[in-house]
Amino acid sequence: MKKRAWLSLLLSSVLVLAVGCSGQKGAEGGGDKAAGFKLGLVTDTGGLNDQSFNQISWEGAKRAQKELGVDIQPLESKRDDDYIPNLTKFAREKRDIIWATGFKFEKVIPEVAEQFPNVHFGIVDSNLGGKIPKNVVAVTFKEHEGSFLAGVAAALTTKTNKIGFIGGISSPLIKKFESGFRAGVKAANPKAQVTVAYAESFNDVTKGRSLAKNMYNSGIDVIYHAAGGVGKGLFDEVKTRDKGKYWAIGVDMDQSGLAPDHTLTSMVKRVDTAIFNITKDLKEKKLETGKEVQLGFKENALDLAKSQHLKPDVMKKIEEYKQKIINGEIKVPKTEAELASFK
Amino acid sequence: MSQLNKQSTIVTALISIFLGIVVGAIAMQLAGYNAITAYQALFQGSLFQAFDLGETIRTTTPLILAGLSVAIAFRTGLFNIGVEGQMIIAQLSALIVGIKLNLPPGLHAIVAVLVGGIAGALWAFLPGFLKAVRGVHEVIICIMMNFIALYLSNVLIRNWLTESGADSTPKISPNASLRVDFLSEMFDHSRIHLGIVIALLMAFVMYYLLWRTKLGYELRAVGYNPYAAEYAGMNVKRNIIVSMLISGFFAGLAGAGEVLGTHGYIAIQSAFTGIGFDGIAVALLGANTPIGVIFSALLFGVLTYGSQNMEHMAQVPPELIRVVVAAIIFFVAANISGKLLDVVKTKRRAKES
């Protein structure tokens, strides 16, 4: 009885000591590393290696490190709960710009930005509903325009005149992809039908695969996705099918590495370029924050990835449509309502 | 005798935690990380600054309630694995009250919290009812109800609570918020909220209920041996249902606290948050006692919140902390420390004789 009490006392004191010591030492090591320009990047729950949005954002940060000598650090969010602590962590370190990748940060960025008025924040893929605090720069892309070209590519490649679209969580952002894509198909091949499915997730690979499987089995031969990690399932599925007959179109970055013989092309969103350019402008004090920056073909922020599978005549058509969009001849629809009136 | 039991559970828990931390350290070293810097970052990042301390308490709050929820069901011999679903439904109900009603400050929050708790209780009622009346195992029903809750919540958010299909709801009215200025100021604008007061209060409620009332005595009796309880004239079915209702109520308060205090809105979730499942581990480590649950929830809160800083300062992936958590649970469940104590005891006896 007595000995047991001793044992517990001993153990708890060891624990307390361990905690206490570690704390003190840690406090010394927490100082600043360099005095230069510092960038922090907080990912959404997809993580840094999502082979999509977060990863390409990080590429931009890495380029800034290499070319501009910027000190960079990432923080991955495991749950939605982590967004505010992660942003705060960087803000407390007085990083010069803190990037939040993805529209999931829409609700938390204003809160943190208000609390740290002297720190700059960047959010990608959301304009915060138009109410952008003075120390925030909001970067959005004209994804509908890029998706339009993906639609043209799909429409001119399909043999069955059946085309699929897999979306992540249905939201205005992903609807932009869908609307643009369907408009592109409609413009280039009015006979083709587009089937739309949403996975209601950005990381459920299995769901992506089963959606793709159903689509291909129903006669669809080209599928475009805007679903982050879910898209990996699409590529897993298309790989198992006949070459040259079934196609997948990637999104955000050139995804042909996932299925080299089956990737028709990818709608590349140069998030890396955007992050690099804006970081650079901010470093050189050329940027005015507190507003939305919209990027499209003109800024070289969107494009279709180069691919051997796109035939020259298809490429020519795509180039034509691209010019028309840049000239403003074609106004690509952003929403379902606009799509309905699109001719 | 009871004192001896109590003491040995505390020792069991402490030994298990210690062994878990050691196993985690070994795993980190094997994976090529410095375990000491990692643990430094872990504790420094969760306790040393007002903001982090506040966030740690915020992380701990739902864990306490989820732990109490699991613990009270355990005491009646039930395994409530549906805390996750009960939390989601409570969140949703509290949010609806927070958005749609218009009540004065304070009262609004109280109504929203209560509605959340009741919603959680109702969600837990069905598994309890089916168990009591039809003998259906509550684990199966609870797991299924989790998925119903998750997707029901997503559908309602998408089609009813948001405009133009956004992926998250508008924010609740500030009148319904559980955040109070003086707490936020004190903890450097972290998201700590009054949920922690509710959680501690509920821990006391659970203690009082189980050990100081006739109902609590019956609940525990059913947990020890339902046949004996029935023979003694207790209504086992009723007690099963009551236990699930209380368990669901605690889970509901956890959910309500999350939406009214921490977030203020709900986003469409593609997967469970895992808080409800962590609640099972919390209850296990806390030996299903209110005070044990509070401390083990605090430990889980520190580990969960601190693991983010571990990545930041020591570049150790936070997944490794889950190894520590799993190891702790393993040592508790396998009762390794009991074996160790036995060895000590036999040695001592050998010496004495």
Coordinates of N, CA and C in Angstrom, one line a residue, chain A residues 1-5 7-8 11-12 14-15 19-27 29-30 33 73-86 88-90 92-93 95 103-104 106-108 111 115 169-172 200-203, chain B residues 4 7-8 11 14-15 17-18 21 36 39-40 43-44 48-49 51-52 55 58 158 164-171 179 188-189 191 258 263 265 267-270 273-275 278 304-305 308-309 311-313 315 318-319 322 341 345 348:
Chain A
M1 N 0.8 -1.2 0.0 CA 0.0 0.0 0.0 C 0.9 1.3 0.0
K2 N 1.8 1.3 1.0 CA 2.6 2.5 1.0 C 3.5 2.6 -0.2
K3 N 4.0 1.5 -0.6 CA 5.0 1.5 -1.7 C 4.3 2.0 -3.0
R4 N 3.0 1.6 -3.1 CA 2.3 2.0 -4.3 C 2.1 3.5 -4.3
A5 N 1.9 4.1 -3.2 CA 1.7 5.5 -3.1 C 3.1 6.2 -3.6
L7 N 5.3 4.9 -5.5 CA 5.5 4.7 -6.9 C 4.8 5.8 -7.7
S8 N 3.5 6.0 -7.3 CA 2.7 7.0 -8.1 C 3.4 8.4 -7.9
L11 N 6.4 8.6 -10.1 CA 6.1 8.7 -11.6 C 5.6 10.1 -11.9
S12 N 4.7 10.6 -11.1 CA 4.2 11.9 -11.4 C 5.3 13.0 -11.3
V14 N 8.4 12.6 -12.0 CA 9.2 12.4 -13.2 C 8.5 13.1 -14.4
L15 N 7.2 12.9 -14.5 CA 6.4 13.6 -15.6 C 6.6 15.1 -15.5
V19 N 8.2 17.6 -18.2 CA 7.5 18.7 -18.8 C 8.2 20.0 -18.6
G20 N 8.5 20.2 -17.3 CA 9.1 21.5 -16.9 C 10.4 21.8 -17.6
C21 N 11.3 20.8 -17.6 CA 12.6 21.0 -18.3 C 12.5 21.3 -19.8
S22 N 11.6 20.5 -20.4 CA 11.5 20.6 -21.9 C 11.0 22.0 -22.2
G23 N 10.1 22.5 -21.4 CA 9.6 23.9 -21.6 C 10.7 24.9 -21.6
Q24 N 11.5 24.9 -20.6 CA 12.5 25.9 -20.5 C 13.5 25.9 -21.6
K25 N 13.9 24.7 -22.0 CA 14.9 24.7 -23.1 C 14.2 25.2 -24.4
G26 N 13.0 24.8 -24.6 CA 12.3 25.2 -25.8 C 12.2 26.7 -25.9
A27 N 12.0 27.4 -24.8 CA 11.9 28.9 -24.9 C 13.1 29.5 -25.5
G29 N 15.1 28.2 -27.7 CA 15.3 27.9 -29.1 C 14.3 28.6 -30.0
G30 N 13.4 29.3 -29.5 CA 12.3 29.9 -30.3 C 12.6 31.2 -30.9
K33 N 15.1 33.4 -36.9 CA 16.2 32.8 -37.7 C 16.9 33.8 -38.5
Q73 N 7.9 29.0 -44.6 CA 7.5 27.9 -43.8 C 6.0 27.5 -44.0
P74 N 5.8 26.2 -44.0 CA 4.4 25.8 -44.2 C 3.8 25.3 -42.9
L75 N 2.5 25.3 -42.8 CA 1.8 24.7 -41.7 C 0.6 24.0 -42.2
E76 N 0.5 22.7 -42.0 CA -0.6 21.9 -42.5 C -1.8 21.9 -41.5
S77 N -3.0 22.1 -41.9 CA -4.1 22.1 -41.0 C -4.7 20.7 -41.0
K78 N -4.9 20.1 -39.9 CA -5.5 18.7 -39.8 C -7.0 18.8 -39.7
R79 N -7.5 19.8 -39.0 CA -9.0 20.0 -38.9 C -9.3 21.4 -39.2
D80 N -10.5 21.7 -39.5 CA -10.9 23.1 -39.7 C -10.6 23.9 -38.5
D81 N -10.6 23.3 -37.3 CA -10.3 24.0 -36.0 C -8.9 24.6 -36.1
D82 N -8.0 24.1 -36.9 CA -6.6 24.5 -36.8 C -6.3 25.8 -37.6
Y83 N -7.3 26.2 -38.4 CA -7.0 27.4 -39.3 C -6.6 28.6 -38.5
I84 N -7.4 29.0 -37.5 CA -7.1 30.2 -36.7 C -5.8 30.1 -35.9
P85 N -5.5 29.0 -35.2 CA -4.2 28.9 -34.5 C -3.1 28.9 -35.4
N86 N -3.2 28.3 -36.6 CA -2.0 28.3 -37.5 C -1.7 29.7 -38.1
T88 N -2.6 32.4 -36.7 CA -2.1 33.2 -35.5 C -0.6 33.0 -35.2
K89 N -0.2 31.7 -35.4 CA 1.2 31.3 -35.1 C 2.1 32.1 -36.0
F90 N 1.8 32.2 -37.3 CA 2.6 32.9 -38.2 C 2.5 34.4 -37.9
R92 N 2.0 35.9 -35.2 CA 2.8 36.3 -34.0 C 4.3 36.4 -34.3
E93 N 4.7 35.6 -35.3 CA 6.1 35.6 -35.7 C 6.4 36.8 -36.5
R95 N 5.4 37.4 -39.6 CA 5.8 37.1 -41.0 C 5.3 38.2 -41.9
F103 N -10.7 28.4 -50.3 CA -11.8 29.2 -49.9 C -12.3 28.8 -48.5
K104 N -11.8 27.7 -48.0 CA -12.2 27.3 -46.6 C -11.8 28.3 -45.6
E106 N -12.2 31.5 -45.8 CA -13.0 32.7 -46.0 C -13.5 33.3 -44.7
K107 N -14.0 32.4 -43.8 CA -14.6 33.0 -42.6 C -13.6 33.4 -41.6
V108 N -12.4 32.8 -41.6 CA -11.4 33.0 -40.5 C -10.5 34.1 -40.8
E111 N -11.3 37.6 -39.4 CA -11.1 37.6 -38.0 C -9.6 37.8 -37.6
Q115 N -7.2 41.2 -36.1 CA -6.5 41.2 -34.9 C -5.0 41.6 -35.1
I169 N -16.8 19.6 -53.4 CA -17.9 20.0 -52.6 C -18.7 21.1 -53.5
S170 N -20.0 20.9 -53.7 CA -20.7 21.9 -54.5 C -20.7 23.2 -53.8
S171 N -20.2 24.2 -54.4 CA -20.0 25.5 -53.9 C -19.9 26.5 -55.1
P172 N -20.1 27.8 -54.9 CA -20.0 28.7 -56.0 C -18.7 28.5 -56.8
E200 N -18.9 15.7 -53.0 CA -19.1 16.4 -51.6 C -18.0 16.2 -50.7
S201 N -16.8 16.2 -51.3 CA -15.6 16.0 -50.5 C -14.4 16.5 -51.4
F202 N -13.3 16.8 -50.7 CA -12.1 17.2 -51.5 C -11.0 16.1 -51.3
N203 N -11.3 15.1 -50.5 CA -10.2 14.2 -50.2 C -10.6 12.7 -50.3
Chain B
L4 N -8.2 1.7 -2.5 CA -7.1 1.0 -3.2 C -7.4 1.0 -4.7
Q7 N -6.8 4.4 -6.3 CA -5.4 4.7 -6.4 C -4.7 3.9 -7.6
S8 N -5.1 2.7 -7.7 CA -4.5 1.9 -8.7 C -4.9 2.4 -10.1
V11 N -2.6 5.3 -10.8 CA -1.3 4.8 -11.1 C -1.3 4.1 -12.5
L14 N -1.2 6.9 -15.1 CA 0.0 7.6 -15.1 C 1.1 6.7 -15.8
I15 N 1.2 5.4 -15.4 CA 2.1 4.6 -16.0 C 1.9 4.5 -17.5
I17 N 0.4 6.6 -19.5 CA 0.8 7.9 -20.2 C 2.3 7.9 -20.4
F18 N 3.0 7.6 -19.3 CA 4.5 7.6 -19.3 C 5.0 6.6 -20.4
I21 N 4.3 8.0 -23.9 CA 5.2 9.0 -24.3 C 6.6 8.4 -24.7
I36 N 13.2 14.9 -28.1 CA 13.2 15.9 -27.1 C 12.8 17.2 -27.6
Y39 N 8.9 17.0 -28.1 CA 8.1 17.2 -26.9 C 8.2 18.6 -26.4
Q40 N 9.4 19.2 -26.5 CA 9.5 20.6 -26.1 C 8.5 21.4 -26.8
F43 N 4.8 20.8 -25.7 CA 4.3 21.5 -24.5 C 4.4 23.0 -24.5
Q44 N 5.5 23.4 -25.1 CA 5.7 24.9 -25.2 C 4.5 25.5 -26.1
F48 N 2.4 27.5 -23.0 CA 3.2 28.6 -22.5 C 2.7 30.0 -22.7
Q49 N 1.9 30.2 -23.7 CA 1.4 31.5 -24.0 C -0.1 31.6 -23.8
F51 N -2.5 32.8 -25.5 CA -3.3 32.4 -26.6 C -3.3 30.9 -26.8
D52 N -2.2 30.3 -26.7 CA -2.1 28.8 -26.8 C -2.8 28.1 -25.7
E55 N -6.4 28.2 -26.5 CA -6.8 27.3 -27.5 C -6.7 25.9 -27.0
R58 N -9.8 25.4 -25.2 CA -10.9 25.3 -26.2 C -10.9 23.9 -26.8
R158 N -26.5 22.6 -47.1 CA -26.5 23.0 -48.5 C -27.8 23.6 -49.0
S164 N -27.2 30.3 -52.2 CA -26.4 30.0 -53.4 C -25.4 28.9 -53.2
G165 N -25.8 27.9 -52.4 CA -25.0 26.7 -52.3 C -23.6 26.8 -51.8
A166 N -23.3 27.8 -51.0 CA -22.0 28.0 -50.4 C -21.6 26.8 -49.5
D167 N -20.4 26.7 -49.1 CA -20.0 25.4 -48.4 C -20.1 25.6 -46.9
S168 N -20.4 26.8 -46.4 CA -20.5 27.0 -45.0 C -21.7 28.0 -44.7
T169 N -22.3 27.8 -43.5 CA -23.5 28.6 -43.2 C -23.0 30.0 -42.8
P170 N -24.0 30.9 -42.7 CA -23.7 32.3 -42.2 C -23.4 32.1 -40.7
K171 N -22.8 33.2 -40.1 CA -22.5 33.1 -38.7 C -23.7 33.3 -37.8
R179 N -18.8 33.0 -26.6 CA -17.6 33.7 -26.3 C -17.9 35.0 -25.5
D188 N -5.7 36.4 -24.8 CA -5.1 36.9 -26.0 C -5.9 36.6 -27.3
H189 N -7.2 36.8 -27.3 CA -8.1 36.6 -28.4 C -8.1 35.2 -28.9
R191 N -9.9 31.4 -28.9 CA -11.4 31.1 -29.1 C -12.0 30.4 -27.8
E258 N -19.2 23.7 -29.6 CA -18.3 23.9 -30.7 C -18.9 25.0 -31.7
H263 N -16.6 28.0 -33.4 CA -16.7 28.4 -34.8 C -17.7 29.5 -35.2
Y265 N -20.1 29.0 -37.0 CA -20.8 28.5 -38.2 C -20.4 27.1 -38.4
A267 N -19.3 24.3 -41.5 CA -19.0 24.1 -42.9 C -19.4 22.7 -43.2
I268 N -19.6 22.4 -44.5 CA -19.9 21.1 -44.9 C -18.7 20.2 -44.7
Q269 N -19.0 19.1 -44.0 CA -17.9 18.2 -43.5 C -18.0 16.9 -44.4
S270 N -16.8 16.5 -44.9 CA -16.8 15.3 -45.7 C -16.4 14.1 -44.8
T273 N -15.2 14.7 -37.3 CA -14.1 15.5 -36.7 C -13.3 14.6 -35.9
G274 N -13.8 13.5 -35.4 CA -13.0 12.6 -34.5 C -13.1 12.9 -33.1
I275 N -13.8 14.0 -32.7 CA -13.9 14.4 -31.3 C -14.6 13.3 -30.5
D278 N -12.5 10.3 -30.0 CA -11.5 10.6 -29.0 C -12.1 10.6 -27.6
T304 N -3.4 17.1 -28.8 CA -4.0 17.5 -30.1 C -3.5 18.9 -30.5
Y305 N -3.7 19.8 -29.6 CA -3.3 21.2 -30.0 C -1.8 21.4 -30.2
Q308 N 0.3 20.5 -33.5 CA 0.4 21.4 -34.6 C 1.7 22.2 -34.5
N309 N 2.0 22.6 -33.2 CA 3.3 23.3 -33.0 C 4.5 22.4 -33.2
E311 N 4.9 20.3 -35.4 CA 5.3 20.3 -36.8 C 6.0 21.7 -37.2
H312 N 5.4 22.7 -36.6 CA 5.9 24.0 -36.9 C 7.4 24.2 -36.4
M313 N 7.6 23.8 -35.1 CA 8.9 24.1 -34.6 C 9.9 23.0 -34.7
Q315 N 9.4 20.3 -37.0 CA 9.2 19.6 -38.2 C 8.9 18.1 -38.0
P318 N 2.6 15.8 -37.2 CA 1.7 15.7 -36.1 C 1.0 14.3 -36.0
E319 N 1.1 13.5 -37.1 CA 0.6 12.2 -37.0 C 1.3 11.3 -35.9
R322 N -0.4 10.9 -32.8 CA -1.5 9.9 -32.7 C -0.9 8.6 -32.3
L341 N 2.7 -3.9 -11.7 CA 2.5 -3.8 -10.2 C 2.5 -5.2 -9.6
K345 N 4.7 -6.6 -6.6 CA 4.1 -7.1 -5.4 C 4.7 -8.5 -5.1
R348 N 8.1 -8.3 -3.7 CA 8.1 -7.8 -2.3 C 7.7 -8.9 -1.4

